[in-house]
Coordinates of C-alpha atoms in Angstrom, one line a residue:
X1 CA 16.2 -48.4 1.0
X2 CA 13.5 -50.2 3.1
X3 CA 13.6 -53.4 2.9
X4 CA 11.0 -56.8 3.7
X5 CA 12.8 -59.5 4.6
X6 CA 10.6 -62.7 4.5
X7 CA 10.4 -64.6 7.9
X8 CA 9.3 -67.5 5.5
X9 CA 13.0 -67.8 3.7
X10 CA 14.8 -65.0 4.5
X11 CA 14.7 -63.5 1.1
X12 CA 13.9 -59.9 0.0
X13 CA 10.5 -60.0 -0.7
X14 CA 10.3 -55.8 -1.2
X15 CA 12.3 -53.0 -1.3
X16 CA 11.1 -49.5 -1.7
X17 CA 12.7 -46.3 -1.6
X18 CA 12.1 -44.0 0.9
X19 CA 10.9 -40.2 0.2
X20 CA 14.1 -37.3 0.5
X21 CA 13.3 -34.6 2.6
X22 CA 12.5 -31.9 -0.5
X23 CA 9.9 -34.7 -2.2
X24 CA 8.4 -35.2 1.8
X25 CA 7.8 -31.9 2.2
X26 CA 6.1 -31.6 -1.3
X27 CA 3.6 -34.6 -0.1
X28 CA 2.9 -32.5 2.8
X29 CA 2.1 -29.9 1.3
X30 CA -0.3 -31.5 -1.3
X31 CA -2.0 -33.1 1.4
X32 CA -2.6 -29.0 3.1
X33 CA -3.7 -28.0 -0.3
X34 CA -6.3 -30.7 -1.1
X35 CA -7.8 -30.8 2.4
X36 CA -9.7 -28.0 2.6
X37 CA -11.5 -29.2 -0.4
X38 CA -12.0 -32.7 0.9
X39 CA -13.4 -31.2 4.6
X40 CA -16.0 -29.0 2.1
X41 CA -17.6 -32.2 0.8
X42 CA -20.5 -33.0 2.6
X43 CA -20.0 -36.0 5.1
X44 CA -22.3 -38.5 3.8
X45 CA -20.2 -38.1 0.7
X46 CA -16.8 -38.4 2.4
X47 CA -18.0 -41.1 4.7
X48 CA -19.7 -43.4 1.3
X49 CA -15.8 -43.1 -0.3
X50 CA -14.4 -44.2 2.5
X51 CA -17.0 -47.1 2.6
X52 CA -16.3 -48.0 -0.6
X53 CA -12.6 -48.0 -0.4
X54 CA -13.0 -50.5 2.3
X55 CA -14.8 -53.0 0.5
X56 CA -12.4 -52.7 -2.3
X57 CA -10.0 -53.5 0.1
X58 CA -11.9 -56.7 1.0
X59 CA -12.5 -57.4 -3.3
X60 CA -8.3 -57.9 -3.1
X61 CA -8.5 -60.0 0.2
X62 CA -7.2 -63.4 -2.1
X63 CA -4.6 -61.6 -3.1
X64 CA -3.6 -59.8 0.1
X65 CA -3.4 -63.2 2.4
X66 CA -0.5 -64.7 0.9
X67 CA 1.6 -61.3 0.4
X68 CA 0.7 -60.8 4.8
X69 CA 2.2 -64.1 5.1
X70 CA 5.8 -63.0 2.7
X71 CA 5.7 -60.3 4.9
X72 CA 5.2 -60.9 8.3
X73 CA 4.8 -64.8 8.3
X74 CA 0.6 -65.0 9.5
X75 CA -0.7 -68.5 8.2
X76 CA -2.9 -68.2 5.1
X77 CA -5.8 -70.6 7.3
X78 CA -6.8 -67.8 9.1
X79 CA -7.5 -65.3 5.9
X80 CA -6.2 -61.9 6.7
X81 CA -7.7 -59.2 8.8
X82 CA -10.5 -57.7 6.5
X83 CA -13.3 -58.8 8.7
X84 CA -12.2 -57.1 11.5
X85 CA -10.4 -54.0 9.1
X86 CA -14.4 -54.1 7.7
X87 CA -16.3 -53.9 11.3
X88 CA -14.1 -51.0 12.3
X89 CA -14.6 -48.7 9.4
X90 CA -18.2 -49.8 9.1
X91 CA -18.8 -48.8 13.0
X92 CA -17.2 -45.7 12.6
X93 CA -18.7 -45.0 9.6
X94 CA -22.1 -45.3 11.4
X95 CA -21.5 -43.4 14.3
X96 CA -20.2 -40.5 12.1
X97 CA -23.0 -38.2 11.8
X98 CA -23.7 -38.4 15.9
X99 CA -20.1 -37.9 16.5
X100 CA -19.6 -35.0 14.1
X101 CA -23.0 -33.1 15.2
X102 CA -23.1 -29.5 16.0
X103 CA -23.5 -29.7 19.8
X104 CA -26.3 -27.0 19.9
X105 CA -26.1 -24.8 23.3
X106 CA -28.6 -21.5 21.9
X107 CA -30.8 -20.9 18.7
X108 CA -32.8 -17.8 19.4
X109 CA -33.7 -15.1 18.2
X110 CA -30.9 -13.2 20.0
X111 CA -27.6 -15.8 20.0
X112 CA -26.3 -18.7 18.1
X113 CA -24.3 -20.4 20.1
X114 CA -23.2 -24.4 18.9
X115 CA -19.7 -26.3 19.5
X116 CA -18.5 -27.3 15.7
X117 CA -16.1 -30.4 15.8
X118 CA -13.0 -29.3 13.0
X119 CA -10.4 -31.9 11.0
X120 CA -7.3 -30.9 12.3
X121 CA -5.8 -30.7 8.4
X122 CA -3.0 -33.5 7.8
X123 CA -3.4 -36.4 10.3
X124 CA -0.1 -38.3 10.0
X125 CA -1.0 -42.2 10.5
X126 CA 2.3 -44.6 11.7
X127 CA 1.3 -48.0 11.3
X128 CA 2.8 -51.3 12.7
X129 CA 3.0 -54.6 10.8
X130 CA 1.9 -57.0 13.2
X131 CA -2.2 -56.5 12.4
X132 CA -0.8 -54.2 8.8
X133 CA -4.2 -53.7 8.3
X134 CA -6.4 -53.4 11.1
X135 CA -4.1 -51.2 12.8
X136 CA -4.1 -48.7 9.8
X137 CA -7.8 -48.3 9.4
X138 CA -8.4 -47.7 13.3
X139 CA -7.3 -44.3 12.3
X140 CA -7.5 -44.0 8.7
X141 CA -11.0 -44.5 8.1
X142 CA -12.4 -41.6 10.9
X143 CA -9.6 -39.6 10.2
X144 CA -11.0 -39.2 6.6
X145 CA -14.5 -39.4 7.3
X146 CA -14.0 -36.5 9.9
X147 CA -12.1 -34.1 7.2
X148 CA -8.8 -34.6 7.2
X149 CA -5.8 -35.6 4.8
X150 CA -4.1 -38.4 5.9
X151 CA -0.4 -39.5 5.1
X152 CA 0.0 -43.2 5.9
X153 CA 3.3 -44.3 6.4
X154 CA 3.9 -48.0 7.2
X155 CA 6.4 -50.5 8.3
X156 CA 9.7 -51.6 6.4
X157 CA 8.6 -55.2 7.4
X158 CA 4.3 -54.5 5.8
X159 CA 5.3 -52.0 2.4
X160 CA 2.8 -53.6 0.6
X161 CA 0.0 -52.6 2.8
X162 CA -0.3 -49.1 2.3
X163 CA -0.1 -49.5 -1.2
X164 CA -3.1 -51.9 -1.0
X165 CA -5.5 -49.5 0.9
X166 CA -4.1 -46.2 -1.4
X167 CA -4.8 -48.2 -4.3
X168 CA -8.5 -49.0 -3.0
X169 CA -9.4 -45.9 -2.1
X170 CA -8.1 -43.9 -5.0
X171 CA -10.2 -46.3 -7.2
X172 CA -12.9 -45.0 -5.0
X173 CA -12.9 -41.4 -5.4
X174 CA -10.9 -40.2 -2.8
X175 CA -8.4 -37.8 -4.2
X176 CA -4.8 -39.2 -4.4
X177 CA -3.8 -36.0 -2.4
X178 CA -6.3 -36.7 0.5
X179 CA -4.8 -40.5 1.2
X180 CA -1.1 -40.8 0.3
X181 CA 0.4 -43.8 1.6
X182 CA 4.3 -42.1 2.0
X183 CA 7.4 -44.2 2.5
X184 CA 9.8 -42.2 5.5
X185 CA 13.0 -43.2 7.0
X186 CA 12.9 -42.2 10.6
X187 CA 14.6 -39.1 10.5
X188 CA 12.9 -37.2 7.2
X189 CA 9.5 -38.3 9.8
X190 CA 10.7 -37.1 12.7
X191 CA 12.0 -33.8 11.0
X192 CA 8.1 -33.4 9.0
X193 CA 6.7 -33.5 12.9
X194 CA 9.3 -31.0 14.0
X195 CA 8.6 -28.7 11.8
X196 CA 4.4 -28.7 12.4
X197 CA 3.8 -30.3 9.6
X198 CA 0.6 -32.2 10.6
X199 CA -2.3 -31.2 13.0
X200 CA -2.1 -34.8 14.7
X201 CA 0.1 -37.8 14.8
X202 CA -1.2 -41.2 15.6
X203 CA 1.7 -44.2 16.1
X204 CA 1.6 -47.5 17.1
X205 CA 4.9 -49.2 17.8
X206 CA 7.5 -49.7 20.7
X207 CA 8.0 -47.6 23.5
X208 CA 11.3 -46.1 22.0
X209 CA 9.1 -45.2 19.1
X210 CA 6.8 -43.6 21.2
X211 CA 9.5 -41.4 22.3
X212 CA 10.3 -40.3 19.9
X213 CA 7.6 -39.5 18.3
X214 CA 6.8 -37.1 21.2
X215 CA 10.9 -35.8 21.2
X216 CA 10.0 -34.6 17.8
X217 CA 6.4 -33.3 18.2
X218 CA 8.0 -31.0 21.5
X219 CA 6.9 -27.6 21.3
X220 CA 5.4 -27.8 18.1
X221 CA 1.6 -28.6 19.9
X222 CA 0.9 -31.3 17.6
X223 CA -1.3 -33.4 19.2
X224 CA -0.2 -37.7 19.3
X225 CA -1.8 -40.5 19.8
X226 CA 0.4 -43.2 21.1
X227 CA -0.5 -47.1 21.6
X228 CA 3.0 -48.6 22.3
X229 CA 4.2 -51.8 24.2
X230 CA 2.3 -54.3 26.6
X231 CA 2.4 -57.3 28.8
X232 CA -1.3 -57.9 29.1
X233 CA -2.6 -60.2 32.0
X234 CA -5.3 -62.7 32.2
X235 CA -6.7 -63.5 35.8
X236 CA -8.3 -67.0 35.8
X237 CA -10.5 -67.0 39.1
X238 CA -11.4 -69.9 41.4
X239 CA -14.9 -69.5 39.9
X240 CA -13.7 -69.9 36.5
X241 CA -15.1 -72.0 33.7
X242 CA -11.5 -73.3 33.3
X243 CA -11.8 -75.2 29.6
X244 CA -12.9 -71.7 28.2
X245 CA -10.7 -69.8 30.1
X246 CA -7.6 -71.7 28.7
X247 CA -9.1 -71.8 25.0
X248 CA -9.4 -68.3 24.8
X249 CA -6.2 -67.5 26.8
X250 CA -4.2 -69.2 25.3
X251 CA -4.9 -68.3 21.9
X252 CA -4.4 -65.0 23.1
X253 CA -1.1 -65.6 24.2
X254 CA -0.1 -67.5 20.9
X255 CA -2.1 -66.3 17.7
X256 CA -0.4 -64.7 15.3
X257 CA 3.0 -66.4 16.4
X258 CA 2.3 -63.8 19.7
X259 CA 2.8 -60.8 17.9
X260 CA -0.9 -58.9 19.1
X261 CA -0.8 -55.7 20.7
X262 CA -3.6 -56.9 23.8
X263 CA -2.3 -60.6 23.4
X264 CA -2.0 -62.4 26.5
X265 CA 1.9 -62.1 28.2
X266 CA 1.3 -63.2 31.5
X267 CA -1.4 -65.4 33.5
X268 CA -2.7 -65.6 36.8
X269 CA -4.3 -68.2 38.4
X270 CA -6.3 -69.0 41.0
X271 CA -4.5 -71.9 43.5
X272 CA -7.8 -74.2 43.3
X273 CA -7.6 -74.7 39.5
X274 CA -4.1 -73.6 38.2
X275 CA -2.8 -77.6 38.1
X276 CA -6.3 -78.0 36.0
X277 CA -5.1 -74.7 34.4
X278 CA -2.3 -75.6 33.6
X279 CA -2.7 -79.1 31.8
X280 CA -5.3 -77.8 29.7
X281 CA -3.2 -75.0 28.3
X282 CA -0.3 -77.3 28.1
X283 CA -3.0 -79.9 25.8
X284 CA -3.6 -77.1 23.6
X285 CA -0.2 -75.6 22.9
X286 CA 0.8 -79.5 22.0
X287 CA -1.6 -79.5 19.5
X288 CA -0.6 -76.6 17.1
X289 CA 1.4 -77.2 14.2
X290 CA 4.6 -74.6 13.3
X291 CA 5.7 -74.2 10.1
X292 CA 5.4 -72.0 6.6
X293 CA 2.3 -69.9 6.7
X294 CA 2.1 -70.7 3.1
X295 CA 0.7 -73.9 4.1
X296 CA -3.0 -74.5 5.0
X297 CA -2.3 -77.0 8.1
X298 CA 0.0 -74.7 9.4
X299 CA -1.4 -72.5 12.8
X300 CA 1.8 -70.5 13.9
X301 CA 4.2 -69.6 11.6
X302 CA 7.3 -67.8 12.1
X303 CA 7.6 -64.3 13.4
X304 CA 8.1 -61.7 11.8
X305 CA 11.9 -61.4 11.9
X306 CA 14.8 -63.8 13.5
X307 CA 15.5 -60.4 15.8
X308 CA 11.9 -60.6 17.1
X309 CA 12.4 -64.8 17.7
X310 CA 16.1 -64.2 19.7
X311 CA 14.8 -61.8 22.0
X312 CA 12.1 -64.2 22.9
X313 CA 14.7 -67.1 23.0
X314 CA 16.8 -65.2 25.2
X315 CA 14.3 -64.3 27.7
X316 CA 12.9 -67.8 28.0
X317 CA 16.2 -69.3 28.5
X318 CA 17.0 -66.6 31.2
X319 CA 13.6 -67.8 32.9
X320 CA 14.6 -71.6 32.5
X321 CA 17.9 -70.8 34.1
X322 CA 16.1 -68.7 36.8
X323 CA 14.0 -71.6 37.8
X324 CA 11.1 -71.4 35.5
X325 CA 9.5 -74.9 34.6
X326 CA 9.1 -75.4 30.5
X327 CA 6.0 -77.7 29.8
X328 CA 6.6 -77.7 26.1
X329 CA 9.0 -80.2 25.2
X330 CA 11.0 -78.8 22.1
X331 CA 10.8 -82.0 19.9
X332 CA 7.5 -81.4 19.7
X333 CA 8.1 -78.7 17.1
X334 CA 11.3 -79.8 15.1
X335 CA 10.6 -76.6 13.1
X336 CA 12.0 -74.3 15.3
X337 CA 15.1 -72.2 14.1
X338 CA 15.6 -68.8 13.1
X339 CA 12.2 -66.5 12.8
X340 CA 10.3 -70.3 13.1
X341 CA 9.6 -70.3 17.2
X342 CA 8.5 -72.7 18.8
X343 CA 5.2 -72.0 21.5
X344 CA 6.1 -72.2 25.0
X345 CA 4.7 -72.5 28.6
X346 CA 6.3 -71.6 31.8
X347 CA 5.3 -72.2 35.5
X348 CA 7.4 -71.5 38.7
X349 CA 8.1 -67.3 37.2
X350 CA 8.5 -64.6 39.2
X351 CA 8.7 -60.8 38.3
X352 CA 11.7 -60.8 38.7
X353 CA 12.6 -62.6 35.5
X354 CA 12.4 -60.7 32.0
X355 CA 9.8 -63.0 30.3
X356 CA 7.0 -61.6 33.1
X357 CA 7.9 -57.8 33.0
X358 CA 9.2 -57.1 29.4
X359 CA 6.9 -57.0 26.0
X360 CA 8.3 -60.2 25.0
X361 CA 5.9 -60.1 21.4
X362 CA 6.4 -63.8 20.9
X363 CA 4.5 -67.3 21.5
X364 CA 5.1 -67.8 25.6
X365 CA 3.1 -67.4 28.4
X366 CA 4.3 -67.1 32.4
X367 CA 1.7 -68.7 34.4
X368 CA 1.5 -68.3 38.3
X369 CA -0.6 -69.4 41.0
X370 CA -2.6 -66.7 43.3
X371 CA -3.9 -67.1 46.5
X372 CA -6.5 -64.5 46.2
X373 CA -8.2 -61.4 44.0
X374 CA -5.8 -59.1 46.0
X375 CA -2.5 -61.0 45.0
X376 CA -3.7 -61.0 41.3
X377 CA -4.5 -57.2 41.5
X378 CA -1.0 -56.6 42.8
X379 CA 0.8 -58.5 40.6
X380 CA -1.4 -57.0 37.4
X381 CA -0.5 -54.3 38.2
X382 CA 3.1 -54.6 38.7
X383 CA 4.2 -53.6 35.2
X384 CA 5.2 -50.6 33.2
X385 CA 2.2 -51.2 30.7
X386 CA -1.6 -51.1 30.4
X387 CA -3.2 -52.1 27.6
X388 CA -5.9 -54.9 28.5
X389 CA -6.0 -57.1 31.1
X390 CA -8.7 -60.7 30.7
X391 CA -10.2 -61.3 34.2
X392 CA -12.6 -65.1 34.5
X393 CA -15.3 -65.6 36.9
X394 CA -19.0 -66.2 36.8
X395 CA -19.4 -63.2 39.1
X396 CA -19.8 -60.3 37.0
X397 CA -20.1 -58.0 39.9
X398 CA -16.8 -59.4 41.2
X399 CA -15.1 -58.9 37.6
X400 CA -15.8 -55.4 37.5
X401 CA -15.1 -54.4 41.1
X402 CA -11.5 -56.4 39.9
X403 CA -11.4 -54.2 36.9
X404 CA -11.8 -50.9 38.7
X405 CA -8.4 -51.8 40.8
X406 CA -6.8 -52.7 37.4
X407 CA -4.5 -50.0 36.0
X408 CA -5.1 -50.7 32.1
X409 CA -7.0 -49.5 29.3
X410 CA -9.8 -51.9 28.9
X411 CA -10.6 -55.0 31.0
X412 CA -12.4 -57.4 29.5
X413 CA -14.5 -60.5 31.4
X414 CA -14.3 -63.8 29.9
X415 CA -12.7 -62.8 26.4
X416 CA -9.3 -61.1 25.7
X417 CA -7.3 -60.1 22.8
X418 CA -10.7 -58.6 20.9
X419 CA -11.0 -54.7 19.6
X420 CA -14.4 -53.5 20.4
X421 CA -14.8 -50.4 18.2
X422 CA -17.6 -49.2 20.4
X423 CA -15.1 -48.6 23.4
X424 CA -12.5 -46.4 23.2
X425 CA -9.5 -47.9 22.5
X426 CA -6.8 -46.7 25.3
X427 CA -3.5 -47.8 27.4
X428 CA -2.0 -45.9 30.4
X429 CA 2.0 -46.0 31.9
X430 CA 4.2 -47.1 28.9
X431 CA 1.6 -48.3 27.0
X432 CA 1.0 -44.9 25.6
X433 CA -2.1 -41.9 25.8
X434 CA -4.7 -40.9 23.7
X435 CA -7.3 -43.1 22.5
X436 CA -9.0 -44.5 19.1
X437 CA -12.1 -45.6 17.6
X438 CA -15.3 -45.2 19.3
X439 CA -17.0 -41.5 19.8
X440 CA -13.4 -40.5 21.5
X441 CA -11.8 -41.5 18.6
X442 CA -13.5 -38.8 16.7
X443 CA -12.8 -36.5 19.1
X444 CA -9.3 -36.6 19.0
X445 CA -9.2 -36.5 15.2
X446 CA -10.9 -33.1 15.4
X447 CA -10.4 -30.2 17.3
X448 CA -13.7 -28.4 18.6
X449 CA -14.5 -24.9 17.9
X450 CA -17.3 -22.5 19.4
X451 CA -19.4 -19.9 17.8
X452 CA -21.1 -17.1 19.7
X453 CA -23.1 -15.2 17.1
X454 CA -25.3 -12.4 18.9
X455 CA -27.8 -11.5 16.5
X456 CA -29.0 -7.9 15.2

């Protein structure tokens, strides 16, 4: 059975049970049989369906806020994730047609020659619950746009999600067979990808996910998409606008109860202004209110399962016992207990401490003190992920001669934790391969395929 526990009370909020291997393999092949079809249709046609599923999605928004917060414990104030589910479909929706074109190399009189873009079939989507939605539709939407069936299967801790978006986008038009939202157990989807039963696999989870994900894809050729852990940095420059940079760091580090794939897990800071840095972050953390998500004044609410809080616990207690300093005094927030964590802030880390090289996933921050750009690159850099990294100066030619040292995805200067659907979106090391949204993302959702037709 998979099971939702509520962070909020601990109760079962849903249980659902998973496919048997016999009723799996029947989905799959549904999905091979009505694909064809669906890929036939012209794309303006697939991509208005999948535009219109979308804003269905949005018409249920009122109802979807509250069940995100049973679910994985997000504060109702902040009003789910549809405008940023909406500006991802809607980008790739737009781009479609240039993404998609024939690329044209000869049309005489004597050859034909043109590169066709393909849908690789059945795309199989494995979505996390800590942005349910978002998350889903980064693949989802250009995955049907470009042709393919897609099986979404999502987490035990989000089952309502997938249910959401089929229910949408069946009430849209698109065939039930063409979007099935699935429920697996681990081992019935590791055994579907083993034997070749999709053209492409797109996960976003843990590391050990990631693994094994690729253990069962081996020597099958299916191609993956992997976006796994992180411990994204911010670099706060001694040219910094220091207000903004701790506003917008911070939040990175502690929206959503710290549970963001690019949220902020470590910070570096230039000697000059890390004490002014530091009390400013330490102002703002003091001002945010834990409790039940359920409740309007409430900004972090718990996480998204007591497991998820201990690690977090344990790694900032190891760091307190190590030496780190905690500026967040812990009767500040008498709510903490269980999957209800309290924010924290550490100084005096080192990486040599867990809470500065492990995913921690959770509301605290490391903060150090740099000397120079070069220290800062080097300790960036010293971690087993690459995601994003946030880099703050007034020097934009400095930032981007910083970002081209940085081993990471996507650098960003003067913002962090955002999802531009324009750029590719991509992680190197542990992190994962592959990369979604943007015109790559169409690329890697389709397969291209040449014609050389010699005339008569």
């Amino acid at each position: 059975m998979i099971t939702c526990i509520s962070p909020i009370d601990g109760s079962v909020y849903a249980e659902r049970t998973p496919l048997g291997a016999s009723d799996a393999a029947a989905a799959v092949a549904r999905a091979r049989n009505a694909q064809a079809a669906w890929a036939a249709r012209p794309l303006a046609e697939r991509i208005a369906l999948v535009q219109d599923g979308v804003a269905r999605v949005g018409a249920m928004n009122d109802a979807i806020v509250p069940e995100l917060a049973h679910q994985m414990g997000r504060p109702v104030r902040y009003g789910g994730e549809f405008g940023g589910f909406n500006e991802r479909a809607t980008y790739m929706a737009d781009i479609a047609q240039d993404a998609l074109a024939d690329l044209v190399i000869e049309d005489s009189d004597k050859f034909r020659r043109v590169i066709k873009r393909v849908p690789h079939g059945v795309v199989l989507v494995v979505a996390p619950w800590n942005y349910p939605y978002m998350t889903a539709i980064n693949t989802v939407a250009p995955a049907l746009i470009a042709g393919n069936a897609v099986m979404l299967k999502h987490a035990s801790q989000t089952p309502l999600v997938g249910e959401r978006m089929a229910e949408a986008f069946h009430a849209a038009g698109i065939p039930d067979d063409v979007f099935q939202n699935v429920f697996l157990d681990h081992q019935t989807t590791s055994d579907l990808i083993a034997a070749k039963s999709f053209g492409f696999v797109n996960f976003t989870g843990s590391v050990g996910g990631g693994r094994a994900i690729e253990t069962a894809a081996a020597g099958t050729f299916t191609g993956v998409g992997l976006e796994l852990g992180g411990k994204d940095p911010g670099y706060v420059c001694n040219d910094a606008d220091v207000q903004a940079a701790a506003d917008t760091l911070i939040d990175g580090a502690m929206f959503n109860s710290g549970q963001c794939c690019c949220g902020i897990e470590r910070i570096y800071v230039a000697e000059a202004v890390f004490d002014d840095f530091v009390a400013k972050a330490v102002e703002i953390v003091k001002g945010y209110k834990l409790g039940n998500p359920l409740d309007p004044e409430t900004t972090i609410g718990p996480m998204a399962h007591v497991r998820f809080a201990d690690t977090v616990r344990e790694q900032t207690a190891e760091a307190i016992a190590a030496g780190a300093t905690a500026h967040i005094d812990p009767a500040d927030f008498p709510q903490d207990g269980g999957a209800y964590l309290m924010p924290q802030i550490l100084t005096n880390v080192t990486h040599d401490m867990r809470v500065m090289r492990e995913e921690s996933f959770g509301p605290v921050v490391g903060i150090m003190a740099v000397k120079d750009d070069a220290e800062a690159i080097r300790l960036m850099n010293d971690s087993d992920y690459g995601l994003t990294a946030s880099v703050w100066t007034q020097d934009a030619a400095r930032a981007e001669a910083i970002a081209d040292q940085i081993e990471t995805g996507t650098v960003f200067m003067n913002r962090a934790d955002y999802l531009d659907p324009a750029l590719c979106w991509t992680g190197c090391k542990d992190t994962g391969r592959g990369g979604g949204l943007s015109v790559i993302g169409y690329h890697n959702l389709t397969r291209p395929k040449s014609y050389h037709l010699k005339k008569a």
